Coordinates of C-alpha atoms in Angstrom, one line a residue:
X1 CA 100.3 4.9 43.8
X2 CA 102.1 1.6 44.2
X3 CA 101.6 -0.3 47.5
X4 CA 104.5 -1.0 49.9
X5 CA 104.8 -4.5 48.5
X6 CA 105.1 -3.1 45.0
X7 CA 108.0 -0.7 45.8
X8 CA 111.6 -1.8 45.4
X9 CA 114.0 -0.3 47.9
X10 CA 117.2 0.2 46.0
X11 CA 120.7 1.1 47.0
X12 CA 122.9 2.7 44.4
X13 CA 126.7 2.5 44.5
X14 CA 128.7 4.3 41.9
X15 CA 132.0 6.1 42.3
X16 CA 131.9 7.9 39.0
X17 CA 129.8 11.1 39.3
X18 CA 128.5 10.9 35.8
X19 CA 127.4 7.3 36.0
X20 CA 126.0 7.9 39.5
X21 CA 124.0 10.9 38.4
X22 CA 122.6 9.2 35.3
X23 CA 121.5 6.1 37.2
X24 CA 120.2 8.1 40.1
X25 CA 118.0 10.1 37.7
X26 CA 116.6 7.0 36.1
X27 CA 115.9 5.2 39.4
X28 CA 114.1 8.2 40.8
X29 CA 111.9 8.5 37.7
X30 CA 110.5 4.9 38.1
X31 CA 107.2 4.9 40.0
X32 CA 107.9 1.6 41.7
X33 CA 111.5 2.3 43.1
X34 CA 112.7 4.1 46.2
X35 CA 116.4 5.0 46.6
X36 CA 117.7 4.2 50.1
X37 CA 120.5 6.3 51.5
X38 CA 122.8 5.5 54.5
X39 CA 120.7 7.7 56.8
X40 CA 117.6 5.6 56.3
X41 CA 116.7 2.5 58.3
X42 CA 114.9 0.8 55.4
X43 CA 116.8 -2.2 54.3
X44 CA 117.5 -2.1 50.6
X45 CA 116.4 -5.1 48.6
X46 CA 118.2 -4.4 45.3
X47 CA 121.7 -3.2 44.8
X48 CA 122.7 -1.3 41.6
X49 CA 126.5 -1.0 41.1
X50 CA 127.8 1.5 38.5
X51 CA 131.4 1.8 37.5
X52 CA 133.7 3.1 34.8
X53 CA 136.0 0.1 34.6
X54 CA 135.1 -3.3 35.9
X55 CA 137.5 -4.8 38.5
X56 CA 137.7 -7.8 40.8
X57 CA 136.5 -5.5 43.6
X58 CA 133.1 -5.4 41.9
X59 CA 133.0 -9.2 41.8
X60 CA 133.7 -9.3 45.5
X61 CA 131.1 -6.6 46.2
X62 CA 128.5 -8.7 44.3
X63 CA 129.3 -11.8 46.4
X64 CA 129.1 -9.7 49.6
X65 CA 125.8 -8.3 48.6
X66 CA 124.3 -11.8 47.9
X67 CA 125.7 -13.0 51.3
X68 CA 123.9 -10.1 52.9
X69 CA 120.6 -11.3 51.3
X70 CA 120.1 -8.7 48.7
X71 CA 117.3 -9.9 46.5
X72 CA 119.1 -8.8 43.3
X73 CA 122.3 -7.1 42.3
X74 CA 122.7 -5.3 38.9
X75 CA 126.1 -4.2 37.5
X76 CA 126.5 -1.4 35.0
X77 CA 130.0 -0.7 33.6
X78 CA 131.3 1.3 30.6
X79 CA 134.6 -0.6 30.2
X80 CA 134.7 -4.4 30.7
X81 CA 135.4 -7.7 29.0
X82 CA 133.2 -10.7 28.3
X83 CA 135.0 -12.4 31.1
X84 CA 134.2 -9.6 33.5
X85 CA 130.5 -10.0 32.7
X86 CA 130.8 -13.7 33.2
X87 CA 132.5 -13.3 36.6
X88 CA 129.8 -10.8 37.8
X89 CA 127.0 -13.2 36.8
X90 CA 128.6 -16.2 38.4
X91 CA 129.2 -14.1 41.5
X92 CA 125.4 -13.6 41.8
X93 CA 124.6 -10.5 39.7
X94 CA 121.1 -10.8 38.2
X95 CA 122.2 -8.9 35.1
X96 CA 125.0 -6.9 33.7
X97 CA 124.5 -3.8 31.6
X98 CA 126.7 -1.7 29.4
X99 CA 126.9 2.0 30.2
X100 CA 125.4 4.2 28.9
X101 CA 122.3 2.1 29.5
X102 CA 118.8 2.6 28.1
X103 CA 116.3 3.7 30.7
X104 CA 113.8 1.3 29.3
X105 CA 116.2 -1.7 29.6
X106 CA 116.8 -0.8 33.3
X107 CA 113.2 -0.4 34.0
X108 CA 112.2 -3.7 32.4
X109 CA 114.9 -5.5 34.4
X110 CA 113.7 -4.1 37.7
X111 CA 110.0 -4.7 36.8
X112 CA 110.9 -8.3 35.9
X113 CA 112.4 -8.8 39.4
X114 CA 109.5 -7.1 41.1
X115 CA 107.0 -9.3 39.2
X116 CA 108.8 -12.5 40.0
X117 CA 109.2 -11.5 43.6
X118 CA 105.5 -11.0 44.2
X119 CA 104.3 -14.0 42.3
X120 CA 102.3 -16.5 44.4
X121 CA 104.4 -19.7 44.4
X122 CA 101.9 -21.8 46.4
X123 CA 100.4 -23.3 43.3
X124 CA 102.2 -25.6 40.8
X125 CA 103.0 -23.7 37.6
X126 CA 105.3 -24.2 34.6
X127 CA 108.8 -22.8 34.9
X128 CA 108.9 -19.2 33.5
X129 CA 111.7 -20.0 31.1
X130 CA 112.6 -23.5 29.8
X131 CA 115.8 -23.7 27.8
X132 CA 116.1 -26.7 25.4
X133 CA 119.5 -27.5 23.9
X134 CA 120.9 -30.4 22.0
X135 CA 124.1 -32.4 22.5
X136 CA 124.4 -32.4 18.7
X137 CA 122.3 -31.7 15.7
X138 CA 119.6 -34.2 14.9
X139 CA 119.0 -35.1 18.6
X140 CA 115.4 -33.8 18.5
X141 CA 115.9 -30.5 20.3
X142 CA 113.4 -28.5 18.2
X143 CA 110.9 -31.4 18.3
X144 CA 111.0 -31.5 22.1
X145 CA 110.8 -27.6 22.3
X146 CA 107.8 -27.4 20.0
X147 CA 105.8 -30.2 21.7
X148 CA 106.7 -29.1 25.2
X149 CA 105.4 -25.6 24.3
X150 CA 102.2 -27.2 22.9
X151 CA 101.7 -29.1 26.2
X152 CA 102.1 -26.0 28.3
X153 CA 99.6 -24.2 26.0
X154 CA 97.0 -27.0 26.3
X155 CA 95.1 -25.2 29.1
X156 CA 94.4 -22.3 26.8
X157 CA 97.2 -20.0 27.9
X158 CA 99.5 -18.6 25.2
X159 CA 103.1 -19.8 25.4
X160 CA 106.1 -18.2 23.8
X161 CA 108.5 -20.3 21.7
X162 CA 111.7 -18.5 20.9
X163 CA 114.0 -19.9 18.2
X164 CA 117.5 -18.9 19.3
X165 CA 119.2 -21.8 17.4
X166 CA 122.3 -20.6 15.6
X167 CA 123.0 -20.0 12.8
X168 CA 119.7 -21.6 11.5
X169 CA 116.5 -22.6 13.3
X170 CA 113.8 -25.0 12.5
X171 CA 110.8 -23.8 14.6
X172 CA 109.3 -22.1 11.5
X173 CA 109.4 -25.5 9.6
X174 CA 107.9 -27.4 12.5
X175 CA 105.0 -25.0 12.8
X176 CA 104.7 -24.3 9.0
X177 CA 105.0 -20.5 9.7
X178 CA 105.5 -17.8 7.2
X179 CA 108.9 -16.2 7.4
X180 CA 108.0 -12.6 6.8
X181 CA 109.0 -11.6 10.4
X182 CA 111.8 -13.2 12.5
X183 CA 114.1 -12.4 15.4
X184 CA 116.1 -10.0 13.3
X185 CA 113.2 -7.6 13.3
X186 CA 113.1 -7.6 17.1
X187 CA 116.8 -7.2 17.5
X188 CA 117.2 -4.1 15.3
X189 CA 116.7 -1.7 18.2
X190 CA 116.8 -2.9 21.8
X191 CA 115.0 0.3 23.0
X192 CA 112.0 -0.7 20.9
X193 CA 111.7 -4.2 22.4
X194 CA 108.5 -4.3 24.6
X195 CA 105.8 -6.9 25.2
X196 CA 103.4 -5.5 22.6
X197 CA 106.1 -5.2 19.9
X198 CA 107.6 -8.6 20.4
X199 CA 104.1 -10.2 20.4
X200 CA 103.3 -8.5 17.2
X201 CA 106.4 -9.9 15.6
X202 CA 105.6 -13.5 16.6
X203 CA 103.7 -16.1 14.6
X204 CA 100.4 -17.1 16.2
X205 CA 99.9 -20.9 15.8
X206 CA 96.6 -22.6 16.3
X207 CA 98.1 -24.7 19.1
X208 CA 98.4 -21.6 21.3
X209 CA 102.1 -21.2 20.6
X210 CA 103.4 -17.8 19.7
X211 CA 106.7 -18.3 17.9
X212 CA 109.6 -16.0 17.3
X213 CA 111.3 -17.7 14.4
X214 CA 114.8 -17.7 13.1
X215 CA 115.7 -16.0 9.8
X216 CA 115.9 -18.2 6.7
X217 CA 119.3 -16.7 5.8
X218 CA 121.6 -15.4 8.5
X219 CA 125.2 -14.4 9.1
X220 CA 127.3 -15.1 12.2
X221 CA 125.2 -15.1 15.4
X222 CA 122.0 -14.4 13.7
X223 CA 121.2 -11.6 16.1
X224 CA 121.5 -14.0 19.1
X225 CA 123.8 -12.2 21.5
X226 CA 123.5 -11.8 25.3
X227 CA 122.1 -8.3 25.2
X228 CA 119.4 -9.2 22.7
X229 CA 118.6 -12.4 24.5
X230 CA 118.1 -10.6 27.8
X231 CA 115.9 -7.9 26.3
X232 CA 113.7 -10.4 24.4
X233 CA 113.3 -12.6 27.5
X234 CA 112.4 -9.7 29.7
X235 CA 109.8 -8.4 27.2
X236 CA 108.4 -11.9 26.6
X237 CA 108.3 -12.5 30.4
X238 CA 105.9 -9.6 30.7
X239 CA 103.6 -11.1 28.1
X240 CA 103.7 -14.8 28.7
X241 CA 103.4 -17.2 31.6
X242 CA 105.8 -19.6 30.1
X243 CA 108.7 -19.3 27.6
X244 CA 110.3 -22.2 25.8
X245 CA 113.7 -21.4 24.2
X246 CA 115.2 -23.6 21.4
X247 CA 118.9 -23.0 21.8
X248 CA 120.1 -25.6 19.2
X249 CA 123.5 -27.1 20.0
X250 CA 126.0 -24.2 19.9
X251 CA 127.9 -23.2 23.0
X252 CA 128.5 -19.5 23.1
X253 CA 127.8 -16.4 25.1
X254 CA 124.1 -16.4 24.2
X255 CA 123.7 -19.9 25.6
X256 CA 125.3 -18.9 28.9
X257 CA 123.0 -16.0 29.2
X258 CA 119.9 -18.2 28.6
X259 CA 121.2 -20.8 31.1
X260 CA 121.6 -18.0 33.7
X261 CA 118.0 -16.7 33.1
X262 CA 116.3 -20.1 32.6
X263 CA 114.3 -21.7 35.4
X264 CA 114.9 -25.2 33.9
X265 CA 117.2 -26.4 31.2
X266 CA 116.9 -29.6 29.2
X267 CA 119.8 -31.2 27.4
X268 CA 118.5 -33.4 24.6
X269 CA 120.5 -36.5 23.5
X270 CA 120.0 -39.8 21.8
X271 CA 121.1 -43.1 23.6
X272 CA 124.0 -43.7 21.2
X273 CA 127.7 -43.6 22.1
X274 CA 128.5 -40.8 19.6
X275 CA 125.7 -38.7 21.0
X276 CA 126.6 -39.6 24.6
X277 CA 130.2 -38.4 23.9
X278 CA 128.8 -35.2 22.5
X279 CA 126.6 -34.6 25.5
X280 CA 129.6 -35.3 27.8
X281 CA 131.7 -32.7 26.0
X282 CA 128.8 -30.3 26.0
X283 CA 128.5 -30.5 29.8
X284 CA 132.3 -30.3 30.2
X285 CA 132.4 -27.2 28.0
X286 CA 129.7 -25.3 29.9
X287 CA 131.3 -26.4 33.2
X288 CA 134.7 -25.1 32.1
X289 CA 132.9 -21.9 31.0
X290 CA 131.7 -21.3 34.6
X291 CA 128.2 -22.8 34.6
X292 CA 127.5 -24.3 38.0
X293 CA 123.7 -24.3 38.5
X294 CA 123.2 -28.0 37.7
X295 CA 120.1 -28.1 39.9
X296 CA 118.4 -26.6 36.8
X297 CA 119.9 -28.9 34.2
X298 CA 118.3 -32.3 33.3
X299 CA 118.9 -34.8 30.6
X300 CA 116.1 -35.9 28.2
X301 CA 116.8 -38.9 26.0
X302 CA 115.0 -39.1 22.6
X303 CA 114.6 -42.0 20.1
X304 CA 114.5 -44.6 22.9
X305 CA 113.7 -48.2 21.9
X306 CA 113.4 -51.3 23.9
X307 CA 116.5 -53.4 24.1
X308 CA 118.9 -50.5 23.9
X309 CA 122.3 -51.7 25.0
X310 CA 123.1 -48.5 26.9
X311 CA 121.4 -48.4 30.3
X312 CA 120.1 -45.2 31.8
X313 CA 122.7 -45.6 34.6
X314 CA 125.5 -45.8 32.1
X315 CA 124.3 -42.8 30.3
X316 CA 123.9 -40.7 33.4
X317 CA 127.3 -41.7 34.6
X318 CA 128.9 -40.8 31.3
X319 CA 127.3 -37.4 31.0
X320 CA 127.1 -36.5 34.6
X321 CA 123.5 -35.2 34.5
X322 CA 120.4 -37.0 35.8
X323 CA 118.0 -38.2 33.1
X324 CA 114.3 -37.3 33.9
X325 CA 112.7 -39.0 30.9
X326 CA 113.3 -41.3 27.9
X327 CA 111.1 -40.4 25.0
X328 CA 110.2 -43.4 22.9
X329 CA 111.0 -43.4 19.2
X330 CA 108.2 -42.7 16.6
X331 CA 110.1 -41.8 13.5
X332 CA 107.2 -42.1 11.1
X333 CA 104.8 -40.1 13.3
X334 CA 107.5 -37.4 13.9
X335 CA 108.0 -37.0 10.2
X336 CA 104.3 -36.7 9.6
X337 CA 104.0 -34.0 12.2
X338 CA 107.0 -32.0 10.9
X339 CA 105.8 -32.2 7.3
X340 CA 102.3 -31.1 8.4
X341 CA 103.6 -28.2 10.4
X342 CA 101.7 -29.4 13.5
X343 CA 103.0 -30.4 16.9
X344 CA 103.3 -34.2 17.2
X345 CA 101.2 -34.4 20.4
X346 CA 98.3 -32.7 18.6
X347 CA 98.3 -35.2 15.7
X348 CA 98.9 -38.3 17.9
X349 CA 97.6 -37.3 21.3
X350 CA 97.3 -40.9 22.6
X351 CA 100.6 -42.2 21.4
X352 CA 103.3 -43.4 23.9
X353 CA 105.6 -40.5 22.7
X354 CA 102.8 -37.9 23.4
X355 CA 102.2 -39.4 26.8
X356 CA 105.9 -39.1 27.6
X357 CA 106.0 -35.5 26.5
X358 CA 103.0 -34.7 28.7
X359 CA 104.7 -36.4 31.6
X360 CA 107.8 -34.3 31.0
X361 CA 105.7 -31.1 31.0
X362 CA 104.0 -32.2 34.2
X363 CA 107.3 -33.0 35.8
X364 CA 108.6 -29.5 35.1
X365 CA 105.4 -28.0 36.6
X366 CA 105.4 -30.1 39.8
X367 CA 109.1 -30.7 40.6
X368 CA 112.4 -29.0 40.8
X369 CA 115.1 -30.4 38.5
X370 CA 117.5 -33.0 40.0
X371 CA 120.4 -31.4 41.8
X372 CA 123.2 -33.0 40.0
X373 CA 126.7 -31.8 39.2
X374 CA 128.9 -33.6 36.7
X375 CA 131.6 -35.8 37.9
X376 CA 135.1 -34.4 37.1
X377 CA 137.5 -36.7 35.4
X378 CA 140.4 -37.8 37.5

């Protein structure tokens, strides 16, 4: 039997009898949940809201619940728009589900919250999910993601590296992995996604990285949509201490979902004016899309050389995000590592670039990301 600390006290609110009955049955079946009714004095920690058609009233209810210190709020609706989902998540919902919902998906979501709630945070540890995204192609996003994952795996623990770059991804090339299995195999049926299945689909690299690679040929989103992203991250979260996500440089619904779920997000850019402008537009775009949690977003500069005419202050002012490190350029060494299919920091462990990547990993373990919001243009 679960202990008191392992039980989630949940309040269910659903006006539609069918939705209410289905969610009630699921929640009562989970061994770690307890439904709280209005006659009980136990304060619920989690609120599950079910509705037929999403409305602004649900948004206000989510905000109210967060103001009353609910640990997590989940919304489940049968009729809604992408904007409705976005509003609910911005209001504070931990996740948004489409009804009818898979019992397994709901169970994983609640288990993920329960696990994170009971984790001892007294010791420094890597962020659970680190999202790495580029201001534009060629900025070094995949290189940073691969080597950051390798640094996290240095202590012997296995680290997940998820290639969510769209439409194509390069993690398979950087790690010289066979492409027999990729993220399409995981995304075929969300109900089948579990820690064991997702781990079996990943490529086990000698560095300790387990990589979920992108398909060689893909159409459209390449199976990277919000629902798939959530399911994969939940399953991977049960199997790995740390997850590094390579998001590429596309701004879409999948990126917003990863930004919402990530504990730290890194925007990769080079110290050139074209790349700075791209980074500025990137930040402006996600801001216009409703992203507000800039305490988790940091800038990482790549390809830095001495004597660069753009100062760190100018770059931060242009983009509106604090820069936490400048990675020195080593084009030759980087090419050698990529062509060898081995993380750069494993081939050149004592180089200035490797030292900088290790410092970046240590920073993410020991510190919160700078709390910076972009300045709005007048």
